[in-house]
Amino acid sequence: MSSTLFRTKKVEQSILDTEEPEHALKKSLSALDLTVFGVGVIIGTGIFVLTGTVARNNAGPSVALAFVAAGVVCALAALCYAEFASTVPVAGSAYTFSYASLGELPAWIIGWDLVLEFALGTAVVAVGWSGYVASLMDNAGWQLPEALSGREGADGFGFDILAAALVLVLTGILVLGMKLSARITSLVVAIKVTVVLVVIIAGAFFIEGDNYDPFIPDSKPVPAGDSLQSPLIQLMFNWAPGNFGVMGIFTAASVVFFAFIGFDVVATAAEETRNPQRDMPRGILGSLLICTTLYVAVSIVVTGMQNYTRLSVDAPLADAFKATGHPWYAGFISFGAAVGLTTVCMILLLGQTRVFFAMSRDGLLPRFFSRVHPRFKTPHRPTILLGVIIAIVAGFTSLSELAELVNIGTLFAFVVVAFGVIILRRTRPELHRSFRTPLVPFLPIVSVLASLWLMLNLPAETWVRFGVWMAIGFFVYFLYGRSHSRLGRHEETTVGQVLKPPGSDAQ
């Protein structure tokens, strides 16, 4: 039984599967498109919202160091993703990489994990976008009824119509094609980056040196029983989130990590890239480098403009300019945030549909969802299904309860991909690798340890919820996926089947 659970899918077979006309995605993306996608999804809720929260509760002005720490963890993982994406240019990202290196059950687990990560990420960001738009509408004197704004009305019902509508509109755009999505993303990213640069350049003139004193606020140990942090971290250090000091920086890093979620989504578009061997590493590493630089610069400026104890939790960038007597900048930032978060939603939704599509094409989910649209060459069926589900979830989502689940899901994917690089180097050393992760196995091992460290800094409740989702995933796999796996049902003939002329697979 164990041999069937850990059977691997050959890289060559995965690539051949992409040539079946009914299950093939259109190749239309360049390195610039991928970089724009990466920047578009990374710059979002994290920089516009989380800066104030972690500065006040965890790190003070040293929040900039928290962004650096989170960026380093992502960079380690990005090097592993870049090797895999250039070697296995197939939709599915960490799911496909795991299938080629670790086996079917680990691949299913990581695919199931990614479905949760991208779905909740899309819903969370849609709610954040709704909040910004509602704020802009309030400034203009327009207000939605409480029951349609995400707040519970007198009858106890509350549905965020703006968040749901955004997800549905973006679903339609993704169905129409990747190139249209890339063009819209490019326009929106240009607006978003402009806003961030305005914050950095204009805010630099309002910095007061006293706001950086102390740069790392004193630590304040508290009884372990008062903490919501992981019990293991409490046992080892007896520190809790919000205690500042050096440990506060690491706790802040585990929270602001949400701001970096997205570069791994670039890998899900490998199959739709014209030259994935060259362009995937450029898109993944380039977008991460750009965003880390912007994040650090913004956090330094904002904590210099206003003392960290007075930073706003809901809109720290905008409110910092208000506090310095420049409300015009505040309105401009709110507009940029509202526009910019649309790309975050769209690219997270894109990532989820590609993972779902890849799992379906392998038979682990119903093959019905692996058929592409005859005209647009997009996986329209899973896109529409997931878009509708996420729109409903976004309408009822509680922002605070779900963000940490997204973090733990992403970090878990990082761990699996790093292990996969080491294993595939040993099992398939002859594979052509356009990009090679340096210092293997040392660097992937460091990536695993760094990701696990941030995972351990997340609350215990997050681990419980994550465990429940994984348990459901195991149940679904053994109930459906294992018996419907194409690799399992045609283990001796699958390679021959995919070598047939394109279009001969009638499935």
Short mmCIF file of C-alpha atoms in Angstrom, two decimals:
data_model
loop_
_atom_site.label_atom_id
_atom_site.label_comp_id
_atom_site.label_asym_id
_atom_site.label_seq_id
_atom_site.Cartn_x
_atom_site.Cartn_y
_atom_site.Cartn_z
CA MET A 1 0.00 0.00 0.00
CA SER A 2 2.80 2.41 0.87
CA SER A 3 4.29 1.97 -2.60
CA THR A 4 1.08 3.21 -4.21
CA LEU A 5 0.77 6.15 -1.84
CA PHE A 6 4.26 7.38 -2.70
CA ARG A 7 4.33 6.61 -6.43
CA THR A 8 5.82 9.55 -8.32
CA LYS A 9 4.81 11.03 -11.63
CA LYS A 10 7.70 11.39 -14.06
CA VAL A 11 8.58 14.95 -15.06
CA GLU A 12 8.45 13.94 -18.73
CA GLN A 13 4.96 12.54 -18.26
CA SER A 14 3.74 15.74 -16.60
CA ILE A 15 5.04 17.76 -19.53
CA LEU A 16 3.45 15.40 -22.07
CA ASP A 17 0.09 15.75 -20.31
CA THR A 18 0.14 19.46 -21.12
CA GLU A 19 0.07 18.67 -24.85
CA GLU A 20 -3.37 17.05 -24.82
CA PRO A 21 -5.52 19.58 -26.72
CA GLU A 22 -8.55 19.35 -24.44
CA HIS A 23 -6.40 19.77 -21.33
CA ALA A 24 -3.74 22.21 -22.59
CA LEU A 25 -3.43 25.83 -21.47
CA LYS A 26 -2.46 28.63 -23.85
CA LYS A 27 1.14 29.89 -23.59
CA SER A 28 1.06 33.69 -23.61
CA LEU A 29 3.09 35.03 -20.68
CA SER A 30 6.57 36.61 -20.67
CA ALA A 31 9.09 37.27 -17.88
CA LEU A 32 7.69 40.80 -17.53
CA ASP A 33 4.14 39.44 -17.22
CA LEU A 34 5.29 37.04 -14.48
CA THR A 35 7.13 39.78 -12.59
CA VAL A 36 4.07 42.02 -12.80
CA PHE A 37 1.90 39.15 -11.55
CA GLY A 38 4.28 38.64 -8.64
CA VAL A 39 4.39 42.32 -7.68
CA GLY A 40 0.65 42.55 -8.22
CA VAL A 41 -0.17 39.82 -5.73
CA ILE A 42 2.56 40.52 -3.16
CA ILE A 43 1.89 44.23 -2.68
CA GLY A 44 -1.50 44.28 -1.04
CA THR A 45 -3.07 43.91 2.37
CA GLY A 46 0.29 43.42 4.06
CA ILE A 47 1.82 46.76 3.25
CA PHE A 48 -1.41 48.77 3.46
CA VAL A 49 -2.70 47.21 6.70
CA LEU A 50 -0.28 44.98 8.62
CA THR A 51 2.46 47.57 9.11
CA GLY A 52 0.52 49.41 11.81
CA THR A 53 -0.67 46.24 13.54
CA VAL A 54 2.73 44.61 14.01
CA ALA A 55 4.45 47.90 14.87
CA ARG A 56 1.99 48.54 17.71
CA ASN A 57 1.69 44.99 18.97
CA ASN A 58 5.03 43.31 18.29
CA ALA A 59 8.06 45.16 16.98
CA GLY A 60 7.77 48.96 17.13
CA PRO A 61 9.99 50.71 14.54
CA SER A 62 11.93 47.45 14.11
CA VAL A 63 9.01 46.20 12.01
CA ALA A 64 11.40 46.90 9.12
CA LEU A 65 13.58 44.05 10.45
CA ALA A 66 10.50 41.83 10.60
CA PHE A 67 9.92 42.46 6.90
CA VAL A 68 13.57 41.63 6.23
CA ALA A 69 13.29 38.37 8.22
CA ALA A 70 10.10 37.35 6.40
CA GLY A 71 11.69 38.32 3.08
CA VAL A 72 14.72 36.13 3.76
CA VAL A 73 12.49 33.13 4.49
CA CYS A 74 10.64 33.77 1.24
CA ALA A 75 13.90 34.21 -0.68
CA LEU A 76 15.13 30.81 0.49
CA ALA A 77 11.87 29.23 -0.64
CA ALA A 78 11.90 31.26 -3.89
CA LEU A 79 15.23 29.74 -4.91
CA CYS A 80 13.70 26.27 -4.50
CA TYR A 81 10.54 27.27 -6.39
CA ALA A 82 12.65 28.73 -9.22
CA GLU A 83 14.48 25.43 -9.79
CA PHE A 84 11.27 23.41 -9.81
CA ALA A 85 9.32 25.86 -12.00
CA SER A 86 12.05 25.87 -14.64
CA THR A 87 12.47 22.08 -14.51
CA VAL A 88 8.77 21.11 -14.36
CA PRO A 89 6.96 23.92 -16.26
CA VAL A 90 3.49 22.54 -15.53
CA ALA A 91 0.47 24.12 -13.82
CA GLY A 92 0.05 23.31 -10.16
CA SER A 93 3.14 24.80 -8.50
CA ALA A 94 4.05 22.96 -5.27
CA TYR A 95 1.48 20.24 -6.00
CA THR A 96 3.11 19.30 -9.31
CA PHE A 97 6.61 19.57 -7.84
CA SER A 98 5.65 17.24 -4.98
CA TYR A 99 4.13 14.68 -7.36
CA ALA A 100 7.42 14.52 -9.24
CA SER A 101 9.61 14.16 -6.16
CA LEU A 102 7.76 13.02 -3.02
CA GLY A 103 4.87 10.95 -4.38
CA GLU A 104 1.10 10.99 -4.82
CA LEU A 105 -0.06 11.27 -1.20
CA PRO A 106 2.32 14.14 -0.35
CA ALA A 107 1.27 15.82 -3.61
CA TRP A 108 -2.38 15.48 -2.67
CA ILE A 109 -1.71 16.88 0.79
CA ILE A 110 0.08 19.94 -0.57
CA GLY A 111 -2.55 20.42 -3.28
CA TRP A 112 -5.29 20.28 -0.67
CA ASP A 113 -3.30 22.75 1.39
CA LEU A 114 -2.92 25.15 -1.55
CA VAL A 115 -6.65 25.04 -2.27
CA LEU A 116 -7.23 26.27 1.29
CA GLU A 117 -4.43 28.85 1.14
CA PHE A 118 -5.51 30.50 -2.10
CA ALA A 119 -9.24 30.33 -1.37
CA LEU A 120 -8.94 31.95 2.06
CA GLY A 121 -6.35 34.39 0.77
CA THR A 122 -8.72 35.54 -1.96
CA ALA A 123 -11.59 35.89 0.49
CA VAL A 124 -9.51 37.77 3.08
CA VAL A 125 -8.15 40.25 0.55
CA ALA A 126 -11.61 40.76 -0.98
CA VAL A 127 -12.90 41.75 2.44
CA GLY A 128 -9.98 44.14 2.88
CA TRP A 129 -10.71 45.67 -0.52
CA SER A 130 -14.35 46.05 0.44
CA GLY A 131 -13.33 47.98 3.55
CA TYR A 132 -11.28 50.47 1.56
CA VAL A 133 -14.04 50.97 -1.01
CA ALA A 134 -16.65 51.42 1.72
CA SER A 135 -14.39 54.05 3.32
CA LEU A 136 -14.08 55.93 0.04
CA MET A 137 -17.85 55.73 -0.44
CA ASP A 138 -18.39 57.13 3.07
CA ASN A 139 -16.11 60.05 2.23
CA ALA A 140 -18.29 60.74 -0.80
CA GLY A 141 -21.48 60.56 1.30
CA TRP A 142 -22.60 57.14 0.03
CA GLN A 143 -23.37 54.28 2.34
CA LEU A 144 -24.47 50.71 1.78
CA PRO A 145 -27.14 49.18 4.03
CA GLU A 146 -25.56 47.48 7.04
CA ALA A 147 -26.82 44.06 5.92
CA LEU A 148 -24.89 44.41 2.62
CA SER A 149 -21.66 45.86 4.02
CA GLY A 150 -20.44 42.84 5.97
CA ARG A 151 -21.78 44.18 9.27
CA GLU A 152 -24.73 42.47 10.90
CA GLY A 153 -27.91 44.47 10.64
CA ALA A 154 -30.89 44.52 12.98
CA ASP A 155 -32.03 41.14 11.73
CA GLY A 156 -28.66 39.55 12.49
CA PHE A 157 -27.80 39.07 8.79
CA GLY A 158 -24.68 40.55 7.28
CA PHE A 159 -23.31 39.88 3.78
CA ASP A 160 -20.40 41.80 2.25
CA ILE A 161 -21.82 42.45 -1.22
CA LEU A 162 -18.77 44.42 -2.39
CA ALA A 163 -16.34 41.59 -1.57
CA ALA A 164 -18.54 38.99 -3.27
CA ALA A 165 -19.05 41.17 -6.35
CA LEU A 166 -15.29 41.71 -6.74
CA VAL A 167 -14.60 37.96 -6.74
CA LEU A 168 -17.31 37.31 -9.34
CA VAL A 169 -16.05 40.05 -11.68
CA LEU A 170 -12.47 38.75 -11.44
CA THR A 171 -13.72 35.23 -12.10
CA GLY A 172 -15.19 36.43 -15.39
CA ILE A 173 -11.90 38.11 -16.36
CA LEU A 174 -9.92 34.94 -15.68
CA VAL A 175 -12.31 32.88 -17.79
CA LEU A 176 -11.75 35.24 -20.74
CA GLY A 177 -8.01 34.60 -20.87
CA MET A 178 -4.60 35.04 -19.31
CA LYS A 179 -3.43 37.82 -21.62
CA LEU A 180 -6.42 39.99 -20.71
CA SER A 181 -5.71 39.27 -17.05
CA ALA A 182 -2.05 40.24 -17.56
CA ARG A 183 -2.97 43.56 -19.22
CA ILE A 184 -5.39 44.52 -16.46
CA THR A 185 -2.84 43.48 -13.85
CA SER A 186 -0.11 45.61 -15.48
CA LEU A 187 -2.31 48.71 -15.34
CA VAL A 188 -3.35 48.17 -11.74
CA VAL A 189 0.19 47.31 -10.60
CA ALA A 190 1.46 50.56 -12.11
CA ILE A 191 -1.07 52.48 -10.00
CA LYS A 192 -0.24 50.48 -6.89
CA VAL A 193 3.54 50.89 -7.17
CA THR A 194 3.07 54.60 -7.80
CA VAL A 195 1.14 54.91 -4.54
CA VAL A 196 3.85 53.04 -2.63
CA LEU A 197 6.57 55.27 -4.11
CA VAL A 198 4.56 58.37 -3.16
CA VAL A 199 4.39 57.09 0.43
CA ILE A 200 8.16 56.56 0.50
CA ILE A 201 9.20 59.81 -1.19
CA ALA A 202 6.61 62.17 0.32
CA GLY A 203 6.72 60.53 3.74
CA ALA A 204 10.49 60.90 3.94
CA PHE A 205 10.03 64.67 4.36
CA PHE A 206 7.92 64.16 7.50
CA ILE A 207 10.19 61.77 9.38
CA GLU A 208 11.09 62.71 12.94
CA GLY A 209 14.11 60.98 14.41
CA ASP A 210 12.58 60.77 17.90
CA ASN A 211 9.97 58.31 16.58
CA TYR A 212 12.74 55.71 16.13
CA ASP A 213 13.68 55.84 19.82
CA PRO A 214 13.69 53.06 20.89
CA PHE A 215 14.10 51.24 17.58
CA ILE A 216 13.58 47.87 19.30
CA PRO A 217 11.23 48.47 22.28
CA ASP A 218 12.06 46.71 25.53
CA SER A 219 10.82 43.15 25.94
CA LYS A 220 8.11 42.48 28.48
CA PRO A 221 7.87 38.81 29.59
CA VAL A 222 4.42 37.67 30.66
CA PRO A 223 3.07 34.45 32.17
CA ALA A 224 2.89 31.72 29.54
CA GLY A 225 -0.76 31.10 30.39
CA ASP A 226 -1.66 34.56 29.11
CA SER A 227 -0.36 33.80 25.63
CA LEU A 228 -2.01 32.52 22.52
CA GLN A 229 1.33 31.58 21.01
CA SER A 230 2.36 28.08 20.10
CA PRO A 231 2.87 26.01 23.31
CA LEU A 232 6.28 24.87 22.05
CA ILE A 233 7.51 28.46 21.74
CA GLN A 234 6.12 29.24 25.20
CA LEU A 235 7.98 26.27 26.62
CA MET A 236 11.27 27.19 24.95
CA PHE A 237 11.29 30.94 25.50
CA ASN A 238 8.35 31.87 27.74
CA TRP A 239 7.60 34.78 25.42
CA ALA A 240 4.25 35.81 23.98
CA PRO A 241 3.17 37.81 20.91
CA GLY A 242 3.15 41.51 21.61
CA ASN A 243 6.16 41.41 23.99
CA PHE A 244 8.50 43.32 21.68
CA GLY A 245 12.26 42.84 21.97
CA VAL A 246 14.10 40.49 19.64
CA MET A 247 11.42 37.82 19.96
CA GLY A 248 8.84 40.44 19.07
CA ILE A 249 10.60 40.87 15.72
CA PHE A 250 10.29 37.16 14.95
CA THR A 251 6.65 37.11 16.03
CA ALA A 252 6.06 40.15 13.81
CA ALA A 253 7.81 38.33 10.94
CA SER A 254 5.38 35.41 11.25
CA VAL A 255 2.51 37.91 10.92
CA VAL A 256 3.88 40.17 8.15
CA PHE A 257 4.72 36.99 6.25
CA PHE A 258 1.15 37.35 4.96
CA ALA A 259 2.39 40.40 3.07
CA PHE A 260 4.72 38.22 0.98
CA ILE A 261 2.22 35.55 0.05
CA GLY A 262 1.93 35.47 -3.69
CA PHE A 263 5.32 34.95 -5.27
CA ASP A 264 4.62 31.21 -5.20
CA VAL A 265 1.48 31.89 -7.26
CA VAL A 266 3.79 32.86 -10.12
CA ALA A 267 4.87 29.21 -10.28
CA THR A 268 1.28 28.11 -10.96
CA ALA A 269 1.45 29.95 -14.30
CA ALA A 270 4.49 27.98 -15.55
CA GLU A 271 2.43 26.07 -18.12
CA GLU A 272 1.12 29.34 -19.60
CA THR A 273 4.59 30.89 -19.99
CA ARG A 274 6.21 31.05 -23.42
CA ASN A 275 9.74 30.29 -22.16
CA PRO A 276 9.30 28.93 -18.61
CA GLN A 277 12.88 27.64 -18.25
CA ARG A 278 14.22 31.19 -18.59
CA ASP A 279 11.32 33.36 -17.43
CA MET A 280 10.01 31.57 -14.31
CA PRO A 281 13.14 32.20 -12.18
CA ARG A 282 13.21 35.82 -13.35
CA GLY A 283 9.55 36.37 -12.49
CA ILE A 284 9.70 34.68 -9.07
CA LEU A 285 12.97 36.18 -7.80
CA GLY A 286 12.50 39.57 -9.45
CA SER A 287 9.06 40.22 -7.98
CA LEU A 288 10.20 39.14 -4.50
CA LEU A 289 13.26 41.43 -4.58
CA ILE A 290 11.21 44.45 -5.72
CA CYS A 291 8.53 43.96 -3.07
CA THR A 292 10.91 43.32 -0.18
CA THR A 293 12.74 46.57 -0.97
CA LEU A 294 9.49 48.54 -1.09
CA TYR A 295 8.19 46.94 2.13
CA VAL A 296 11.28 47.82 4.15
CA ALA A 297 11.32 51.38 2.82
CA VAL A 298 7.63 51.95 3.60
CA SER A 299 7.88 50.56 7.14
CA ILE A 300 10.89 52.76 7.91
CA VAL A 301 9.11 55.87 6.59
CA VAL A 302 5.77 55.24 8.32
CA THR A 303 7.27 54.48 11.75
CA GLY A 304 9.40 57.60 11.33
CA MET A 305 6.39 59.78 10.51
CA GLN A 306 4.36 58.74 13.55
CA ASN A 307 5.28 57.07 16.83
CA TYR A 308 4.51 53.37 16.61
CA THR A 309 2.21 53.54 19.65
CA ARG A 310 -0.11 55.88 17.74
CA LEU A 311 -0.13 54.12 14.37
CA SER A 312 -3.54 53.17 13.05
CA VAL A 313 -4.35 49.46 12.82
CA ASP A 314 -6.89 49.74 9.99
CA ALA A 315 -5.10 52.17 7.63
CA PRO A 316 -1.63 53.04 9.00
CA LEU A 317 -0.24 54.59 5.83
CA ALA A 318 -3.19 56.86 5.17
CA ASP A 319 -3.66 57.85 8.81
CA ALA A 320 0.04 58.66 9.25
CA PHE A 321 -0.31 61.35 6.59
CA LYS A 322 -3.49 62.61 8.24
CA ALA A 323 -1.60 62.91 11.53
CA THR A 324 1.02 65.11 9.85
CA GLY A 325 -1.66 67.38 8.43
CA HIS A 326 -1.73 66.09 4.86
CA PRO A 327 -5.16 64.49 4.32
CA TRP A 328 -4.85 64.64 0.51
CA TYR A 329 -2.16 61.96 0.61
CA ALA A 330 -4.43 59.86 2.82
CA GLY A 331 -7.19 59.86 0.21
CA PHE A 332 -4.70 59.05 -2.54
CA ILE A 333 -3.31 56.10 -0.56
CA SER A 334 -6.79 54.74 0.19
CA PHE A 335 -7.64 54.91 -3.52
CA GLY A 336 -4.41 53.14 -4.45
CA ALA A 337 -5.03 50.44 -1.86
CA ALA A 338 -8.54 49.80 -3.12
CA VAL A 339 -7.36 49.58 -6.73
CA GLY A 340 -4.28 47.54 -5.88
CA LEU A 341 -6.04 44.87 -3.87
CA THR A 342 -8.02 43.86 -6.96
CA THR A 343 -4.90 42.31 -8.50
CA VAL A 344 -4.13 40.44 -5.30
CA CYS A 345 -7.56 38.81 -5.41
CA MET A 346 -7.31 38.00 -9.09
CA ILE A 347 -3.89 36.37 -8.93
CA LEU A 348 -4.70 34.34 -5.82
CA LEU A 349 -7.85 33.13 -7.57
CA LEU A 350 -5.73 32.33 -10.62
CA GLY A 351 -3.36 30.26 -8.51
CA GLN A 352 -6.12 28.25 -6.92
CA THR A 353 -7.84 27.41 -10.20
CA ARG A 354 -4.53 26.21 -11.71
CA VAL A 355 -3.82 23.91 -8.76
CA PHE A 356 -7.38 22.55 -8.91
CA PHE A 357 -7.02 22.10 -12.69
CA ALA A 358 -3.74 20.18 -12.31
CA MET A 359 -5.18 17.88 -9.65
CA SER A 360 -8.20 17.24 -11.84
CA ARG A 361 -6.05 16.45 -14.88
CA ASP A 362 -4.27 13.81 -12.79
CA GLY A 363 -7.61 12.29 -11.76
CA LEU A 364 -7.28 13.12 -8.06
CA LEU A 365 -10.29 15.40 -8.53
CA PRO A 366 -13.05 14.82 -11.13
CA ARG A 367 -11.64 15.01 -14.68
CA PHE A 368 -14.66 17.10 -15.66
CA PHE A 369 -12.79 20.12 -14.31
CA SER A 370 -9.67 19.61 -16.45
CA ARG A 371 -11.30 20.50 -19.77
CA VAL A 372 -10.24 23.92 -21.06
CA HIS A 373 -12.56 26.37 -22.82
CA PRO A 374 -12.49 25.67 -26.60
CA ARG A 375 -12.01 29.37 -27.43
CA PHE A 376 -10.25 31.00 -24.49
CA LYS A 377 -8.09 27.97 -23.56
CA THR A 378 -8.64 28.61 -19.86
CA PRO A 379 -9.85 26.13 -17.19
CA HIS A 380 -13.28 27.75 -17.12
CA ARG A 381 -15.10 25.06 -15.14
CA PRO A 382 -12.98 25.15 -11.96
CA THR A 383 -12.62 28.92 -12.31
CA ILE A 384 -16.39 29.44 -12.26
CA LEU A 385 -17.00 26.86 -9.51
CA LEU A 386 -14.31 28.21 -7.21
CA GLY A 387 -15.15 31.82 -8.01
CA VAL A 388 -18.75 31.36 -6.90
CA ILE A 389 -17.74 29.49 -3.72
CA ILE A 390 -15.13 32.08 -2.76
CA ALA A 391 -17.57 34.92 -3.45
CA ILE A 392 -19.97 33.37 -0.94
CA VAL A 393 -17.16 32.82 1.58
CA ALA A 394 -15.93 36.41 1.13
CA GLY A 395 -19.43 37.67 1.84
CA PHE A 396 -19.38 36.08 5.28
CA THR A 397 -15.64 36.09 6.05
CA SER A 398 -14.16 37.25 9.35
CA LEU A 399 -10.82 38.82 8.39
CA SER A 400 -9.01 38.18 11.65
CA GLU A 401 -9.82 34.47 11.90
CA LEU A 402 -8.65 33.41 8.45
CA ALA A 403 -5.44 35.35 7.71
CA GLU A 404 -3.29 33.15 9.94
CA LEU A 405 -4.60 29.99 8.25
CA VAL A 406 -3.30 31.39 4.96
CA ASN A 407 0.13 31.90 6.54
CA ILE A 408 0.48 28.37 7.89
CA GLY A 409 -0.69 26.87 4.59
CA THR A 410 1.92 28.80 2.63
CA LEU A 411 4.74 27.97 5.02
CA PHE A 412 3.81 24.30 4.85
CA ALA A 413 4.09 24.47 1.05
CA PHE A 414 7.53 26.04 1.40
CA VAL A 415 8.68 23.13 3.56
CA VAL A 416 7.46 20.54 1.06
CA VAL A 417 9.03 22.27 -1.96
CA ALA A 418 12.41 22.60 -0.22
CA PHE A 419 12.40 18.88 0.62
CA GLY A 420 11.35 18.13 -2.95
CA VAL A 421 14.40 19.90 -4.40
CA ILE A 422 16.74 17.72 -2.33
CA ILE A 423 14.95 14.49 -3.25
CA LEU A 424 14.65 15.22 -7.00
CA ARG A 425 18.37 16.08 -7.12
CA ARG A 426 19.08 12.58 -5.80
CA THR A 427 16.45 10.61 -7.77
CA ARG A 428 16.72 12.47 -11.11
CA PRO A 429 20.20 14.05 -11.27
CA GLU A 430 20.19 13.84 -15.07
CA LEU A 431 17.23 16.23 -15.52
CA HIS A 432 18.03 19.48 -17.30
CA ARG A 433 17.70 22.34 -14.82
CA SER A 434 17.72 25.80 -16.37
CA PHE A 435 18.00 27.25 -12.88
CA ARG A 436 19.71 25.43 -10.03
CA THR A 437 19.14 26.24 -6.36
CA PRO A 438 22.59 27.01 -4.91
CA LEU A 439 24.19 25.12 -1.99
CA VAL A 440 21.92 22.05 -2.09
CA PRO A 441 21.14 20.48 0.34
CA PHE A 442 22.25 23.19 2.79
CA LEU A 443 20.07 26.03 1.49
CA PRO A 444 16.84 23.96 1.22
CA ILE A 445 17.40 22.65 4.75
CA VAL A 446 17.80 26.22 6.02
CA SER A 447 14.58 27.10 4.13
CA VAL A 448 12.75 24.26 5.90
CA LEU A 449 14.00 25.32 9.32
CA ALA A 450 13.15 29.00 8.71
CA SER A 451 9.63 28.15 7.55
CA LEU A 452 9.07 25.84 10.51
CA TRP A 453 10.26 28.57 12.86
CA LEU A 454 7.65 31.01 11.54
CA MET A 455 4.99 28.30 11.72
CA LEU A 456 5.80 27.71 15.39
CA ASN A 457 5.27 31.41 16.07
CA LEU A 458 1.64 31.17 14.95
CA PRO A 459 -1.15 30.71 17.54
CA ALA A 460 -2.10 27.22 18.70
CA GLU A 461 -5.67 27.73 17.40
CA THR A 462 -4.27 28.12 13.89
CA TRP A 463 -2.55 24.74 14.15
CA VAL A 464 -5.80 23.11 15.28
CA ARG A 465 -7.77 24.54 12.34
CA PHE A 466 -5.01 23.54 9.93
CA GLY A 467 -5.01 20.01 11.34
CA VAL A 468 -8.76 19.72 10.86
CA TRP A 469 -8.47 20.77 7.21
CA MET A 470 -5.66 18.26 6.63
CA ALA A 471 -7.74 15.48 8.22
CA ILE A 472 -10.59 16.27 5.83
CA GLY A 473 -8.08 16.11 2.98
CA PHE A 474 -6.92 12.62 3.95
CA PHE A 475 -10.53 11.47 4.03
CA VAL A 476 -11.24 12.84 0.53
CA TYR A 477 -8.07 11.29 -0.89
CA PHE A 478 -8.81 7.79 0.36
CA LEU A 479 -12.49 8.10 -0.52
CA TYR A 480 -11.98 9.40 -4.08
CA GLY A 481 -8.51 10.50 -5.16
CA ARG A 482 -6.57 7.27 -4.63
CA SER A 483 -9.00 5.12 -6.61
CA HIS A 484 -9.40 7.64 -9.46
CA SER A 485 -5.73 8.56 -9.87
CA ARG A 486 -4.70 8.26 -13.53
CA LEU A 487 -1.23 7.23 -12.43
CA GLY A 488 -2.68 4.49 -10.23
CA ARG A 489 -5.32 3.19 -12.66
CA HIS A 490 -2.92 3.09 -15.64
CA GLU A 491 0.38 2.61 -13.81
CA GLU A 492 1.89 0.33 -16.46
CA THR A 493 0.49 2.05 -19.54
CA THR A 494 0.22 5.72 -18.66
CA VAL A 495 3.50 6.70 -20.28
CA GLY A 496 2.51 4.95 -23.48
CA GLN A 497 -0.85 6.65 -23.47
CA VAL A 498 0.52 10.15 -23.16
CA LEU A 499 2.98 9.40 -25.97
CA LYS A 500 0.08 8.92 -28.34
CA PRO A 501 -0.51 11.69 -30.90
CA PRO A 502 -2.19 14.78 -29.37
CA GLY A 503 -5.94 14.39 -29.21
CA SER A 504 -5.94 10.60 -29.11
CA ASP A 505 -6.86 10.54 -25.39
CA ALA A 506 -10.61 10.50 -25.41
CA GLN A 507 -10.96 10.95 -21.70
#
